[in-house]
């Protein structure tokens, strides 16, 4: 067993530099790497490019980096929940590339898989396809999309073991497994870190080979963005 | 009498057939789940990674690790499954989802749709909409017939940046049910009490009216 | 819940016709759809094209179809374990397309995912790339490969539920999940079929949306091809 | 004295470093696992879908659902994981596997390799070999220096259909350890008691011999 554990988030983030490209898992505020984001704020890295489906809210998630103007460019599919984001984007302070959600996921998976490019129908005929190769297959039009290139991927899992194996929970899984191994270094933070052998090899969502560093996170807030309920009968 | 948003959802629910996997967009489409007949079997997919989505949780049982694509807390029904974003869009792109219902800002008579961006103003992003409209065989747009300024949303050509091309087949608005084909809007049903004339007036694109147009049944 | 259960293998194989293209899961003899294979022999469908990593052995797995000359064409990565196969191939009785194993898996996954084509480095500069588009990305050469098109996919899982959700066991997983939803109709046979709700939604390997028919198989032989052991100390 | 297959495996085992994920081909490469130092941490990947592969099971504990790519019954070590074929080749193509050790029929001095087909005769298929050689940065070929007929397997150009182009960096045979670079075989080590002359004679391709060539240490 190759041990991937590091003792804390500081060690996990070693080597992060200004102007790097970072991938961050999560959908909305669910399954985001809370510890890593706080550390990025503390380290005050500048001019980073972030690949993440969303941009957090004003005072949580990637919103924390936005507020400190650490982000040079965001690559996302939906950024609707963040006023400061909209301001920085419309004012031109921050560069924004909006891409279809499925294309975002697949460009991560392509990077993970050593697939340099693939074809998708998403965005054909729209501004998303501008400057990209398009091609017909069996009578339907497709856009060629490239694998992402990133320096660090930060993911959040429910359980993990020393070997870096990960298990996610519910819809907090989302982009996290697809970003593992899609950057030069993948940092996984987990709610519960267990010794190798405690996780059933059949139930592992992402094998440790895709993870370079793993640590047990602390003080998870796990904020809910839209609390919707029905009354108990 | 033009339909309420609930009534639009109610009418669309009749398009949901037994055995369908359905993806519901944010807004009116989300309401459709409330009106699907309970003698048919349907599963709702949410592109953030759940199939077999259930109703909102009981108060106090919300789970931050269990949300839908609108970031609302939800529940999972028996037979549900969780999966990652790549597999979720495999379901969508691979045409395993049978029906997609989504809102829109504009639809053109050739089936083009624009619903993700107002340049220089509203730029929230397309989320999964571009994947959905480019992939689905069966797309229903749920929207008001006109915008807040009273201008038609059913156009000869879209004026806003496109989400997808030649993909919308059916539209249900507060005024009518329409089919999109042969580069025109074909009127299928009128909202109760709404005249063909009123619909014509509210439709900027070419409207084809063939024979007697029945009133919707809700 | 959409119920995918059918009562037996006969019902599961309804609609199979001569000259169809079939995908079959399994690696060697591990995780092969034993029940479906026997039914294909019984139905005596002719001139089928089989997409399967291997071709079974002389008297088990796809070897059973081979023996009855039901296969017009095999698309596989490794067929070394089957003498009758080699004979039919070298004599020209059967057409054979050998392709890299990773390309086989990815062409299945592409079909499942609505990706019509992708680039892989495998086979560049070899006869596998002949007649295919090749292209350089970041200084490395790649071959463009297409998604498979198949009529039926036959997969074998460990557990499944009425909704078609599947859980595989050990290395019997192999190509099975990648073939689900990669053909027009996916037929899953399982060792244990349970009511919806009995499988943890977090532990499902393949959601039921990719499966059209599911049944509980019978009389699994699960033959071992190379029994290798070490002595107990 | 030329090396036995076990000794070739033993020599290759020294190339396996702490923290390596290793894919072992069928034949001599499989034996390498037996000789890896036990004070380093290594995980073996088998492309049919296991990481953390262990030794053969004890008699009576064989599981048909737990095999390696050679179809042999195996065990899983603590920290192991199972996965599907697509993800398995994501590990390989995505260069997450650090070292690939495989056998060959021919290697050319430009790094080309041919090990899957003898036209009209032996046509077993390439299995995962084409993916492995096209993807890995670090490939070691384990083979006998000559074939059964005594002909060299280290050639100016491959005569058999290729498995991959310009990919082999290192070769360990029963006679020598060689590096492949600058369109030549560079002799690094001799098998104990084997002379440079003997190696030259057994090598059809260009052999570069620089300075004193040390004997292998096993």
mmCIF file of N, CA and C in Angstrom, chain D residues 39-89:
data_model
loop_
_atom_site.group_PDB
_atom_site.id
_atom_site.type_symbol
_atom_site.label_atom_id
_atom_site.label_comp_id
_atom_site.label_asym_id
_atom_site.label_seq_id
_atom_site.Cartn_x
_atom_site.Cartn_y
_atom_site.Cartn_z
ATOM 1 N N UNK D 39 10.858 -3.612 1.830
ATOM 2 C CA UNK D 39 10.912 -2.365 2.603
ATOM 3 C C UNK D 39 10.447 -1.160 1.774
ATOM 4 N N UNK D 40 9.938 -1.405 0.574
ATOM 5 C CA UNK D 40 9.359 -0.292 -0.193
ATOM 6 C C UNK D 40 7.882 -0.570 -0.455
ATOM 7 N N UNK D 41 7.144 0.527 -0.682
ATOM 8 C CA UNK D 41 5.706 0.408 -0.922
ATOM 9 C C UNK D 41 5.406 0.506 -2.415
ATOM 10 N N UNK D 42 4.818 -0.553 -2.924
ATOM 11 C CA UNK D 42 4.514 -0.660 -4.341
ATOM 12 C C UNK D 42 3.101 -1.214 -4.462
ATOM 13 N N UNK D 43 2.352 -0.763 -5.472
ATOM 14 C CA UNK D 43 1.048 -1.382 -5.722
ATOM 15 C C UNK D 43 0.996 -1.896 -7.151
ATOM 16 N N UNK D 44 0.490 -3.109 -7.293
ATOM 17 C CA UNK D 44 0.365 -3.693 -8.623
ATOM 18 C C UNK D 44 -1.040 -3.493 -9.165
ATOM 19 N N UNK D 45 -1.077 -3.011 -10.416
ATOM 20 C CA UNK D 45 -2.340 -2.812 -11.109
ATOM 21 C C UNK D 45 -2.497 -3.913 -12.126
ATOM 22 N N UNK D 46 -3.685 -4.489 -12.188
ATOM 23 C CA UNK D 46 -3.951 -5.415 -13.279
ATOM 24 C C UNK D 46 -5.099 -4.823 -14.095
ATOM 25 N N UNK D 47 -4.925 -4.758 -15.412
ATOM 26 C CA UNK D 47 -5.806 -3.936 -16.232
ATOM 27 C C UNK D 47 -7.235 -4.455 -16.317
ATOM 28 N N UNK D 48 -7.468 -5.672 -15.840
ATOM 29 C CA UNK D 48 -8.858 -6.148 -15.814
ATOM 30 C C UNK D 48 -9.646 -5.532 -14.666
ATOM 31 N N UNK D 49 -8.970 -4.793 -13.768
ATOM 32 C CA UNK D 49 -9.745 -4.024 -12.809
ATOM 33 C C UNK D 49 -9.410 -4.146 -11.345
ATOM 34 N N UNK D 50 -8.123 -4.280 -11.011
ATOM 35 C CA UNK D 50 -7.732 -4.264 -9.605
ATOM 36 C C UNK D 50 -6.449 -3.482 -9.413
ATOM 37 N N UNK D 51 -6.427 -2.729 -8.338
ATOM 38 C CA UNK D 51 -5.219 -2.042 -7.884
ATOM 39 C C UNK D 51 -4.973 -2.587 -6.482
ATOM 40 N N UNK D 52 -3.714 -2.904 -6.194
ATOM 41 C CA UNK D 52 -3.423 -3.497 -4.888
ATOM 42 C C UNK D 52 -3.532 -5.014 -4.932
ATOM 43 N N UNK D 53 -3.099 -5.580 -6.061
ATOM 44 C CA UNK D 53 -3.144 -7.023 -6.266
ATOM 45 C C UNK D 53 -2.166 -7.711 -5.327
ATOM 46 N N UNK D 54 -2.631 -8.805 -4.696
ATOM 47 C CA UNK D 54 -1.781 -9.585 -3.805
ATOM 48 C C UNK D 54 -1.372 -10.898 -4.436
ATOM 49 N N UNK D 55 -0.754 -11.772 -3.633
ATOM 50 C CA UNK D 55 -0.290 -13.070 -4.145
ATOM 51 C C UNK D 55 -1.456 -14.006 -4.470
ATOM 52 N N UNK D 56 -1.129 -15.164 -5.027
ATOM 53 C CA UNK D 56 -2.143 -16.185 -5.284
ATOM 54 C C UNK D 56 -2.852 -16.534 -3.982
ATOM 55 N N UNK D 57 -4.110 -16.952 -4.077
ATOM 56 C CA UNK D 57 -4.836 -17.318 -2.851
ATOM 57 C C UNK D 57 -4.347 -18.664 -2.299
ATOM 58 N N UNK D 58 -4.624 -18.896 -1.026
ATOM 59 C CA UNK D 58 -4.357 -20.217 -0.468
ATOM 60 C C UNK D 58 -5.288 -21.214 -1.139
ATOM 61 N N UNK D 59 -4.827 -22.436 -1.214
ATOM 62 C CA UNK D 59 -5.625 -23.483 -1.842
ATOM 63 C C UNK D 59 -7.014 -23.529 -1.203
ATOM 64 N N UNK D 60 -8.032 -23.601 -2.035
ATOM 65 C CA UNK D 60 -9.396 -23.658 -1.524
ATOM 66 C C UNK D 60 -10.032 -22.291 -1.367
ATOM 67 N N UNK D 61 -9.224 -21.237 -1.512
ATOM 68 C CA UNK D 61 -9.770 -19.888 -1.351
ATOM 69 C C UNK D 61 -9.845 -19.139 -2.679
ATOM 70 N N UNK D 62 -9.735 -19.833 -3.790
ATOM 71 C CA UNK D 62 -9.809 -19.197 -5.109
ATOM 72 C C UNK D 62 -11.214 -18.644 -5.322
ATOM 73 N N UNK D 63 -11.257 -17.452 -5.924
ATOM 74 C CA UNK D 63 -12.532 -16.785 -6.185
ATOM 75 C C UNK D 63 -12.609 -16.477 -7.683
ATOM 76 N N UNK D 64 -13.603 -17.046 -8.390
ATOM 77 C CA UNK D 64 -13.709 -16.781 -9.833
ATOM 78 C C UNK D 64 -13.934 -15.306 -10.140
ATOM 79 N N UNK D 65 -14.379 -14.541 -9.145
ATOM 80 C CA UNK D 65 -14.593 -13.106 -9.333
ATOM 81 C C UNK D 65 -13.363 -12.284 -8.956
ATOM 82 N N UNK D 66 -12.232 -12.942 -8.809
ATOM 83 C CA UNK D 66 -11.024 -12.212 -8.421
ATOM 84 C C UNK D 66 -9.821 -12.791 -9.166
ATOM 85 N N UNK D 67 -9.586 -12.241 -10.363
ATOM 86 C CA UNK D 67 -8.493 -12.734 -11.203
ATOM 87 C C UNK D 67 -7.639 -11.559 -11.679
ATOM 88 N N UNK D 68 -6.468 -11.879 -12.248
ATOM 89 C CA UNK D 68 -5.636 -10.835 -12.861
ATOM 90 C C UNK D 68 -5.773 -10.900 -14.380
ATOM 91 N N UNK D 69 -5.018 -10.045 -15.073
ATOM 92 C CA UNK D 69 -5.162 -9.968 -16.529
ATOM 93 C C UNK D 69 -4.697 -11.240 -17.223
ATOM 94 N N UNK D 70 -3.923 -12.068 -16.504
ATOM 95 C CA UNK D 70 -3.526 -13.361 -17.045
ATOM 96 C C UNK D 70 -4.550 -14.443 -16.732
ATOM 97 N N UNK D 71 -5.709 -14.019 -16.192
ATOM 98 C CA UNK D 71 -6.825 -14.911 -15.819
ATOM 99 C C UNK D 71 -6.487 -15.831 -14.660
ATOM 100 N N UNK D 72 -5.410 -15.526 -13.934
ATOM 101 C CA UNK D 72 -5.032 -16.316 -12.764
ATOM 102 C C UNK D 72 -5.804 -15.840 -11.543
ATOM 103 N N UNK D 73 -6.149 -16.758 -10.668
ATOM 104 C CA UNK D 73 -6.781 -16.377 -9.405
ATOM 105 C C UNK D 73 -5.762 -15.649 -8.534
ATOM 106 N N UNK D 74 -6.212 -14.582 -7.903
ATOM 107 C CA UNK D 74 -5.318 -13.748 -7.090
ATOM 108 C C UNK D 74 -6.014 -13.360 -5.785
ATOM 109 N N UNK D 75 -5.365 -12.492 -5.030
ATOM 110 C CA UNK D 75 -5.974 -11.928 -3.820
ATOM 111 C C UNK D 75 -5.853 -10.408 -3.883
ATOM 112 N N UNK D 76 -6.574 -9.751 -2.991
ATOM 113 C CA UNK D 76 -6.513 -8.280 -2.891
ATOM 114 C C UNK D 76 -5.879 -7.927 -1.553
ATOM 115 N N UNK D 77 -4.932 -6.999 -1.562
ATOM 116 C CA UNK D 77 -4.267 -6.566 -0.325
ATOM 117 C C UNK D 77 -5.077 -5.455 0.352
ATOM 118 N N UNK D 78 -4.805 -5.191 1.622
ATOM 119 C CA UNK D 78 -5.470 -4.045 2.263
ATOM 120 C C UNK D 78 -5.168 -2.757 1.480
ATOM 121 N N UNK D 79 -6.200 -1.971 1.238
ATOM 122 C CA UNK D 79 -6.027 -0.750 0.451
ATOM 123 C C UNK D 79 -6.306 -0.969 -1.028
ATOM 124 N N UNK D 80 -6.681 -2.185 -1.395
ATOM 125 C CA UNK D 80 -6.983 -2.490 -2.798
ATOM 126 C C UNK D 80 -8.297 -1.853 -3.222
ATOM 127 N N UNK D 81 -8.506 -1.785 -4.532
ATOM 128 C CA UNK D 81 -9.784 -1.317 -5.069
ATOM 129 C C UNK D 81 -10.086 -2.055 -6.361
ATOM 130 N N UNK D 82 -11.386 -2.213 -6.629
ATOM 131 C CA UNK D 82 -11.848 -2.794 -7.895
ATOM 132 C C UNK D 82 -12.507 -1.696 -8.722
ATOM 133 N N UNK D 83 -12.419 -1.823 -10.041
ATOM 134 C CA UNK D 83 -12.988 -0.791 -10.918
ATOM 135 C C UNK D 83 -13.242 -1.390 -12.288
ATOM 136 N N UNK D 84 -13.952 -0.626 -13.133
ATOM 137 C CA UNK D 84 -14.289 -1.130 -14.457
ATOM 138 C C UNK D 84 -13.132 -0.919 -15.439
ATOM 139 N N UNK D 85 -13.275 -1.509 -16.616
ATOM 140 C CA UNK D 85 -12.206 -1.482 -17.617
ATOM 141 C C UNK D 85 -11.909 -0.063 -18.105
ATOM 142 N N UNK D 86 -12.924 0.753 -18.242
ATOM 143 C CA UNK D 86 -12.687 2.118 -18.731
ATOM 144 C C UNK D 86 -11.834 2.890 -17.727
ATOM 145 N N UNK D 87 -12.174 2.788 -16.443
ATOM 146 C CA UNK D 87 -11.375 3.494 -15.437
ATOM 147 C C UNK D 87 -9.976 2.890 -15.338
ATOM 148 N N UNK D 88 -9.872 1.587 -15.553
ATOM 149 C CA UNK D 88 -8.576 0.932 -15.518
ATOM 150 C C UNK D 88 -7.648 1.523 -16.575
ATOM 151 N N UNK D 89 -8.186 1.736 -17.769
ATOM 152 C CA UNK D 89 -7.354 2.308 -18.826
ATOM 153 C C UNK D 89 -7.235 3.822 -18.699
#
